[in-house]
Each structure stands twice: as C-alpha cells, then as structure tokens.
Amino acid sequence: DTYTHGSGLRMMNGSSLALQYARFAHNHTTAIAAGANPSEPHNPMPFLSLSHITIHDTRAAECSQLPVGNPLRCVEGDRYYGLGNGLVAVGPADIRIDHFAISGSRLAGIQVARFGRITATQGEVHGNAIGVNIQIENYPAELLLGPSVRYYDNDINLDTQSQPLPDLFDALPDAPE
C-alpha cells in the first residue's frame, strides 16, 4: 500500500540482518529504516549491516500530499511518516553501510535521530533534497561524513534541523485480498 506505506525494508526491536548486493528503488515513505520502540525498554536495538546497496528515488507517500485537515493525511500532530527518506535510524538502532549509493530521496538520503546510529563508508549520497539529516545533539558526524563518503548535488548536504521522522511503530496495513 504505497498510499500510506511502501518501505523497502523495516527492522525493529532486536532484529538483525546482514544484506549484500541489493537495490531499493521507488519506495514510498522510506527505503530502509531501523528502530526500537523507546517506550518498550526491554526490546534490544536492531542491527543492520548493509554492503553494496543502492537506494534510488525514495518517494513521499501519497497521503503526505493531502491537504492539512484531511483525515487520510499521514500527519497527525508530531507523528509524520510519509516524506520519503532513503536510509533511516530512529530510536535505538545501529546501521552500518559500505559500498553504497543513495540518490533521489524526496526528503533525506540519510536520516539519524533519537539514539539511532549509522556508520557509512565507501559511498555516495547525491541528488536528494537533504544529503544527511542528523537530529542527535553531539552526534559523531565523522561516522557519516568520513573521507570515503561523497555528498554532492543535494539541495543541502548536511542538515541538523528537526525534520519529520517516519513512524516505524504503526501497524502495517493488511495486505489486499
């Protein structure tokens, strides 16, 4: 259901995965996202290891384009999950990515917030509205901005302002019958 969801890969609450040689294209909301629900302290953080990954053209969910006040809009107060981010770590989560390309994200190529952690090496982030959005005070930016990662042709390469975060903890809609 790309109207409200359409993530390529979503990892939550203690899951772990090592993924090599994959392409995520034309997803809605997020291409790859990981997080643990901070309101459930007994859930360990997910761990995601990515290598030789391409993320391209992550689009906003259709519901994010609806007018304010429309009950089908995927924005309610501070809950916002439809803007189109490539790679996201929100809540306790640890993502490591190498040999990658992230391009064409509607909002951020990479977004890290609320105790998330992303370590990026040997890659490029280009053609996004925001290359990387960091929403953690005193985050070690060298994990994302090291010399082996190129940021170019983004409207903004580095953004530390608060941006809407995807809601990883909503139940996924039932599959159509």
PDB file of C-alpha atoms in Angstrom:
ATOM      1  CA  ASP A   1       0.000   0.000   0.000  1.00  0.00           C
ATOM      2  CA  THR A   2       2.069   2.941  -1.221  1.00  0.00           C
ATOM      3  CA  TYR A   3      -0.687   5.333  -0.227  1.00  0.00           C
ATOM      4  CA  THR A   4       0.491   5.298   3.386  1.00  0.00           C
ATOM      5  CA  HIS A   5       3.439   2.890   3.443  1.00  0.00           C
ATOM      6  CA  GLY A   6       5.759   1.292   0.946  1.00  0.00           C
ATOM      7  CA  SER A   7       9.034   0.862   2.804  1.00  0.00           C
ATOM      8  CA  GLY A   8      11.523  -1.455   1.168  1.00  0.00           C
ATOM      9  CA  LEU A   9      12.894  -2.829   4.454  1.00  0.00           C
ATOM     10  CA  ARG A  10      11.861  -2.041   8.015  1.00  0.00           C
ATOM     11  CA  MET A  11      13.692  -3.557  11.019  1.00  0.00           C
ATOM     12  CA  MET A  12      12.502  -3.167  14.593  1.00  0.00           C
ATOM     13  CA  ASN A  13      13.048  -4.257  18.188  1.00  0.00           C
ATOM     14  CA  GLY A  14      16.052  -6.561  18.348  1.00  0.00           C
ATOM     15  CA  SER A  15      16.098  -7.905  14.809  1.00  0.00           C
ATOM     16  CA  SER A  16      19.380  -8.221  12.927  1.00  0.00           C
ATOM     17  CA  LEU A  17      20.241  -8.636   9.276  1.00  0.00           C
ATOM     18  CA  ALA A  18      23.302  -8.626   7.042  1.00  0.00           C
ATOM     19  CA  LEU A  19      22.385  -7.742   3.459  1.00  0.00           C
ATOM     20  CA  GLN A  20      24.671  -7.600   0.426  1.00  0.00           C
ATOM     21  CA  TYR A  21      24.063  -6.596  -3.173  1.00  0.00           C
ATOM     22  CA  ALA A  22      20.569  -5.155  -3.079  1.00  0.00           C
ATOM     23  CA  ARG A  23      18.730  -2.334  -4.842  1.00  0.00           C
ATOM     24  CA  PHE A  24      15.825  -0.389  -3.358  1.00  0.00           C
ATOM     25  CA  ALA A  25      14.046   1.797  -5.897  1.00  0.00           C
ATOM     26  CA  HIS A  26      10.796   3.769  -5.999  1.00  0.00           C
ATOM     27  CA  ASN A  27       9.807   3.014  -2.403  1.00  0.00           C
ATOM     28  CA  HIS A  28       7.403   5.312  -0.584  1.00  0.00           C
ATOM     29  CA  THR A  29       7.955   6.677   2.930  1.00  0.00           C
ATOM     30  CA  THR A  30      11.402   5.050   3.497  1.00  0.00           C
ATOM     31  CA  ALA A  31      13.618   2.684   1.534  1.00  0.00           C
ATOM     32  CA  ILE A  32      15.383   1.186   4.596  1.00  0.00           C
ATOM     33  CA  ALA A  33      14.538   2.016   8.214  1.00  0.00           C
ATOM     34  CA  ALA A  34      15.531   0.570  11.580  1.00  0.00           C
ATOM     35  CA  GLY A  35      14.488   1.441  15.104  1.00  0.00           C
ATOM     36  CA  ALA A  36      13.453   0.164  18.501  1.00  0.00           C
ATOM     37  CA  ASN A  37      10.408   1.451  20.295  1.00  0.00           C
ATOM     38  CA  PRO A  38      11.806   3.675  23.075  1.00  0.00           C
ATOM     39  CA  SER A  39       8.632   3.198  25.120  1.00  0.00           C
ATOM     40  CA  GLU A  40       9.446  -0.519  25.401  1.00  0.00           C
ATOM     41  CA  PRO A  41      12.858  -0.565  27.170  1.00  0.00           C
ATOM     42  CA  HIS A  42      13.203  -4.360  27.140  1.00  0.00           C
ATOM     43  CA  ASN A  43      13.423  -4.503  23.356  1.00  0.00           C
ATOM     44  CA  PRO A  44      17.038  -4.520  22.200  1.00  0.00           C
ATOM     45  CA  MET A  45      18.047  -2.290  19.316  1.00  0.00           C
ATOM     46  CA  PRO A  46      18.086  -3.731  15.806  1.00  0.00           C
ATOM     47  CA  PHE A  47      21.392  -4.173  13.983  1.00  0.00           C
ATOM     48  CA  LEU A  48      21.621  -3.872  10.215  1.00  0.00           C
ATOM     49  CA  SER A  49      24.763  -4.445   8.146  1.00  0.00           C
ATOM     50  CA  LEU A  50      24.497  -3.317   4.509  1.00  0.00           C
ATOM     51  CA  SER A  51      27.066  -3.740   1.742  1.00  0.00           C
ATOM     52  CA  HIS A  52      26.888  -2.923  -1.979  1.00  0.00           C
ATOM     53  CA  ILE A  53      23.491  -1.258  -1.645  1.00  0.00           C
ATOM     54  CA  THR A  54      21.734   1.148  -3.998  1.00  0.00           C
ATOM     55  CA  ILE A  55      18.821   3.270  -2.790  1.00  0.00           C
ATOM     56  CA  HIS A  56      17.171   5.314  -5.523  1.00  0.00           C
ATOM     57  CA  ASP A  57      14.110   7.547  -5.821  1.00  0.00           C
ATOM     58  CA  THR A  58      12.502   7.177  -2.395  1.00  0.00           C
ATOM     59  CA  ARG A  59       9.210   8.986  -2.775  1.00  0.00           C
ATOM     60  CA  ALA A  60       6.788  10.589  -0.385  1.00  0.00           C
ATOM     61  CA  ALA A  61       3.740   8.519   0.477  1.00  0.00           C
ATOM     62  CA  GLU A  62       0.704   9.751  -1.431  1.00  0.00           C
ATOM     63  CA  CYS A  63      -1.062  10.503   1.850  1.00  0.00           C
ATOM     64  CA  SER A  64       1.581  13.135   2.728  1.00  0.00           C
ATOM     65  CA  GLN A  65       0.416  15.227  -0.224  1.00  0.00           C
ATOM     66  CA  LEU A  66      -3.172  15.548   1.003  1.00  0.00           C
ATOM     67  CA  PRO A  67      -4.334  18.906   2.384  1.00  0.00           C
ATOM     68  CA  VAL A  68      -3.977  19.640   6.092  1.00  0.00           C
ATOM     69  CA  GLY A  69      -7.136  18.548   7.886  1.00  0.00           C
ATOM     70  CA  ASN A  70      -7.894  15.676   5.513  1.00  0.00           C
ATOM     71  CA  PRO A  71      -8.448  12.609   7.749  1.00  0.00           C
ATOM     72  CA  LEU A  72      -6.463  10.420   5.335  1.00  0.00           C
ATOM     73  CA  ARG A  73      -3.334  12.606   5.556  1.00  0.00           C
ATOM     74  CA  CYS A  74      -0.414  10.718   7.138  1.00  0.00           C
ATOM     75  CA  VAL A  75       0.410  13.560   9.506  1.00  0.00           C
ATOM     76  CA  GLU A  76      -1.104  13.768  12.972  1.00  0.00           C
ATOM     77  CA  GLY A  77       0.493  16.141  15.445  1.00  0.00           C
ATOM     78  CA  ASP A  78       4.154  15.134  15.737  1.00  0.00           C
ATOM     79  CA  ARG A  79       3.567  11.767  14.009  1.00  0.00           C
ATOM     80  CA  TYR A  80       4.717  12.037  10.426  1.00  0.00           C
ATOM     81  CA  TYR A  81       5.759   9.119   8.294  1.00  0.00           C
ATOM     82  CA  GLY A  82       5.381   9.920   4.664  1.00  0.00           C
ATOM     83  CA  LEU A  83       8.073  12.269   3.368  1.00  0.00           C
ATOM     84  CA  GLY A  84      10.481   9.961   1.543  1.00  0.00           C
ATOM     85  CA  ASN A  85      13.797   9.180   3.273  1.00  0.00           C
ATOM     86  CA  GLY A  86      16.398   6.772   1.899  1.00  0.00           C
ATOM     87  CA  LEU A  87      18.140   5.264   4.966  1.00  0.00           C
ATOM     88  CA  VAL A  88      16.813   5.941   8.485  1.00  0.00           C
ATOM     89  CA  ALA A  89      17.922   5.004  12.020  1.00  0.00           C
ATOM     90  CA  VAL A  90      15.398   6.301  14.549  1.00  0.00           C
ATOM     91  CA  GLY A  91      15.163   5.220  18.153  1.00  0.00           C
ATOM     92  CA  PRO A  92      17.866   2.878  19.331  1.00  0.00           C
ATOM     93  CA  ALA A  93      19.233   1.305  16.127  1.00  0.00           C
ATOM     94  CA  ASP A  94      22.661   0.534  14.686  1.00  0.00           C
ATOM     95  CA  ILE A  95      23.154   0.549  10.906  1.00  0.00           C
ATOM     96  CA  ARG A  96      26.466   0.045   9.123  1.00  0.00           C
ATOM     97  CA  ILE A  97      26.599   0.624   5.387  1.00  0.00           C
ATOM     98  CA  ASP A  98      29.505   0.406   2.942  1.00  0.00           C
ATOM     99  CA  HIS A  99      29.902   0.490  -0.834  1.00  0.00           C
ATOM    100  CA  PHE A 100      26.623   2.276  -1.435  1.00  0.00           C
ATOM    101  CA  ALA A 101      24.820   4.942  -3.425  1.00  0.00           C
ATOM    102  CA  ILE A 102      21.767   6.857  -2.190  1.00  0.00           C
ATOM    103  CA  SER A 103      20.073   9.226  -4.618  1.00  0.00           C
ATOM    104  CA  GLY A 104      16.786  10.910  -5.395  1.00  0.00           C
ATOM    105  CA  SER A 105      15.181  10.886  -1.934  1.00  0.00           C
ATOM    106  CA  ARG A 106      12.265  13.283  -1.596  1.00  0.00           C
ATOM    107  CA  LEU A 107      13.479  14.448   1.850  1.00  0.00           C
ATOM    108  CA  ALA A 108      16.755  12.992   3.203  1.00  0.00           C
ATOM    109  CA  GLY A 109      19.157  10.466   1.732  1.00  0.00           C
ATOM    110  CA  ILE A 110      20.255   9.511   5.277  1.00  0.00           C
ATOM    111  CA  GLN A 111      18.433  10.421   8.480  1.00  0.00           C
ATOM    112  CA  VAL A 112      19.525   9.619  12.040  1.00  0.00           C
ATOM    113  CA  ALA A 113      17.534  10.566  15.154  1.00  0.00           C
ATOM    114  CA  ARG A 114      16.544   9.535  18.694  1.00  0.00           C
ATOM    115  CA  PHE A 115      19.520   7.373  19.705  1.00  0.00           C
ATOM    116  CA  GLY A 116      19.987   5.980  16.192  1.00  0.00           C
ATOM    117  CA  ARG A 117      23.471   5.304  14.832  1.00  0.00           C
ATOM    118  CA  ILE A 118      24.616   4.982  11.233  1.00  0.00           C
ATOM    119  CA  THR A 119      28.210   4.337  10.196  1.00  0.00           C
ATOM    120  CA  ALA A 120      28.817   4.936   6.490  1.00  0.00           C
ATOM    121  CA  THR A 121      31.945   4.169   4.435  1.00  0.00           C
ATOM    122  CA  GLN A 122      32.817   3.910   0.745  1.00  0.00           C
ATOM    123  CA  GLY A 123      29.714   5.515  -0.718  1.00  0.00           C
ATOM    124  CA  GLU A 124      27.984   8.481  -2.254  1.00  0.00           C
ATOM    125  CA  VAL A 125      24.874  10.455  -1.426  1.00  0.00           C
ATOM    126  CA  HIS A 126      23.620  12.702  -4.210  1.00  0.00           C
ATOM    127  CA  GLY A 127      20.554  14.252  -5.790  1.00  0.00           C
ATOM    128  CA  ASN A 128      18.482  14.346  -2.580  1.00  0.00           C
ATOM    129  CA  ALA A 129      16.710  17.307  -1.021  1.00  0.00           C
ATOM    130  CA  ILE A 130      18.929  16.756   2.060  1.00  0.00           C
ATOM    131  CA  GLY A 131      22.042  14.578   1.886  1.00  0.00           C
ATOM    132  CA  VAL A 132      22.155  13.710   5.601  1.00  0.00           C
ATOM    133  CA  ASN A 133      19.868  14.884   8.390  1.00  0.00           C
ATOM    134  CA  ILE A 134      21.295  14.453  11.912  1.00  0.00           C
ATOM    135  CA  GLN A 135      18.873  15.101  14.778  1.00  0.00           C
ATOM    136  CA  ILE A 136      21.031  13.999  17.694  1.00  0.00           C
ATOM    137  CA  GLU A 137      22.936  16.598  19.676  1.00  0.00           C
ATOM    138  CA  ASN A 138      26.712  15.966  19.669  1.00  0.00           C
ATOM    139  CA  TYR A 139      26.341  13.071  17.218  1.00  0.00           C
ATOM    140  CA  PRO A 140      29.777  11.945  15.961  1.00  0.00           C
ATOM    141  CA  ALA A 141      29.292  13.276  12.430  1.00  0.00           C
ATOM    142  CA  GLU A 142      32.522  11.599  11.271  1.00  0.00           C
ATOM    143  CA  LEU A 143      30.524   8.328  11.203  1.00  0.00           C
ATOM    144  CA  LEU A 144      28.652   9.738   8.200  1.00  0.00           C
ATOM    145  CA  LEU A 145      30.973  12.391   6.822  1.00  0.00           C
ATOM    146  CA  GLY A 146      34.249  10.487   6.551  1.00  0.00           C
ATOM    147  CA  PRO A 147      36.539  10.967   3.550  1.00  0.00           C
ATOM    148  CA  SER A 148      35.292   7.808   1.811  1.00  0.00           C
ATOM    149  CA  VAL A 149      31.708   9.129   1.521  1.00  0.00           C
ATOM    150  CA  ARG A 150      30.951  11.773  -1.108  1.00  0.00           C
ATOM    151  CA  TYR A 151      27.997  14.157  -0.758  1.00  0.00           C
ATOM    152  CA  TYR A 152      27.163  16.147  -3.887  1.00  0.00           C
ATOM    153  CA  ASP A 153      24.289  17.645  -5.878  1.00  0.00           C
ATOM    154  CA  ASN A 154      21.988  17.615  -2.833  1.00  0.00           C
ATOM    155  CA  ASP A 155      19.952  20.759  -2.177  1.00  0.00           C
ATOM    156  CA  ILE A 156      21.546  20.665   1.317  1.00  0.00           C
ATOM    157  CA  ASN A 157      24.408  18.263   2.074  1.00  0.00           C
ATOM    158  CA  LEU A 158      24.223  18.378   5.890  1.00  0.00           C
ATOM    159  CA  ASP A 159      21.154  19.370   7.891  1.00  0.00           C
ATOM    160  CA  THR A 160      20.921  19.346  11.680  1.00  0.00           C
ATOM    161  CA  GLN A 161      17.436  20.853  11.931  1.00  0.00           C
ATOM    162  CA  SER A 162      14.493  18.867  13.207  1.00  0.00           C
ATOM    163  CA  GLN A 163      12.755  17.192  10.265  1.00  0.00           C
ATOM    164  CA  PRO A 164       9.676  14.958  10.368  1.00  0.00           C
ATOM    165  CA  LEU A 165      10.532  11.373  11.309  1.00  0.00           C
ATOM    166  CA  PRO A 166       8.879   8.270   9.913  1.00  0.00           C
ATOM    167  CA  ASP A 167       6.640   6.429  12.357  1.00  0.00           C
ATOM    168  CA  LEU A 168       8.163   2.952  12.369  1.00  0.00           C
ATOM    169  CA  PHE A 169       5.862   1.618  15.031  1.00  0.00           C
ATOM    170  CA  ASP A 170       2.469   1.935  13.338  1.00  0.00           C
ATOM    171  CA  ALA A 171       0.986  -1.381  12.395  1.00  0.00           C
ATOM    172  CA  LEU A 172       1.422  -2.156   8.736  1.00  0.00           C
ATOM    173  CA  PRO A 173      -1.854  -2.234   6.818  1.00  0.00           C
ATOM    174  CA  ASP A 174      -3.384  -5.574   5.949  1.00  0.00           C
ATOM    175  CA  ALA A 175      -2.469  -6.919   2.532  1.00  0.00           C
ATOM    176  CA  PRO A 176      -5.195  -6.538  -0.077  1.00  0.00           C
ATOM    177  CA  GLU A 177      -7.223  -9.656  -0.651  1.00  0.00           C
TER     178      GLU A 177
END
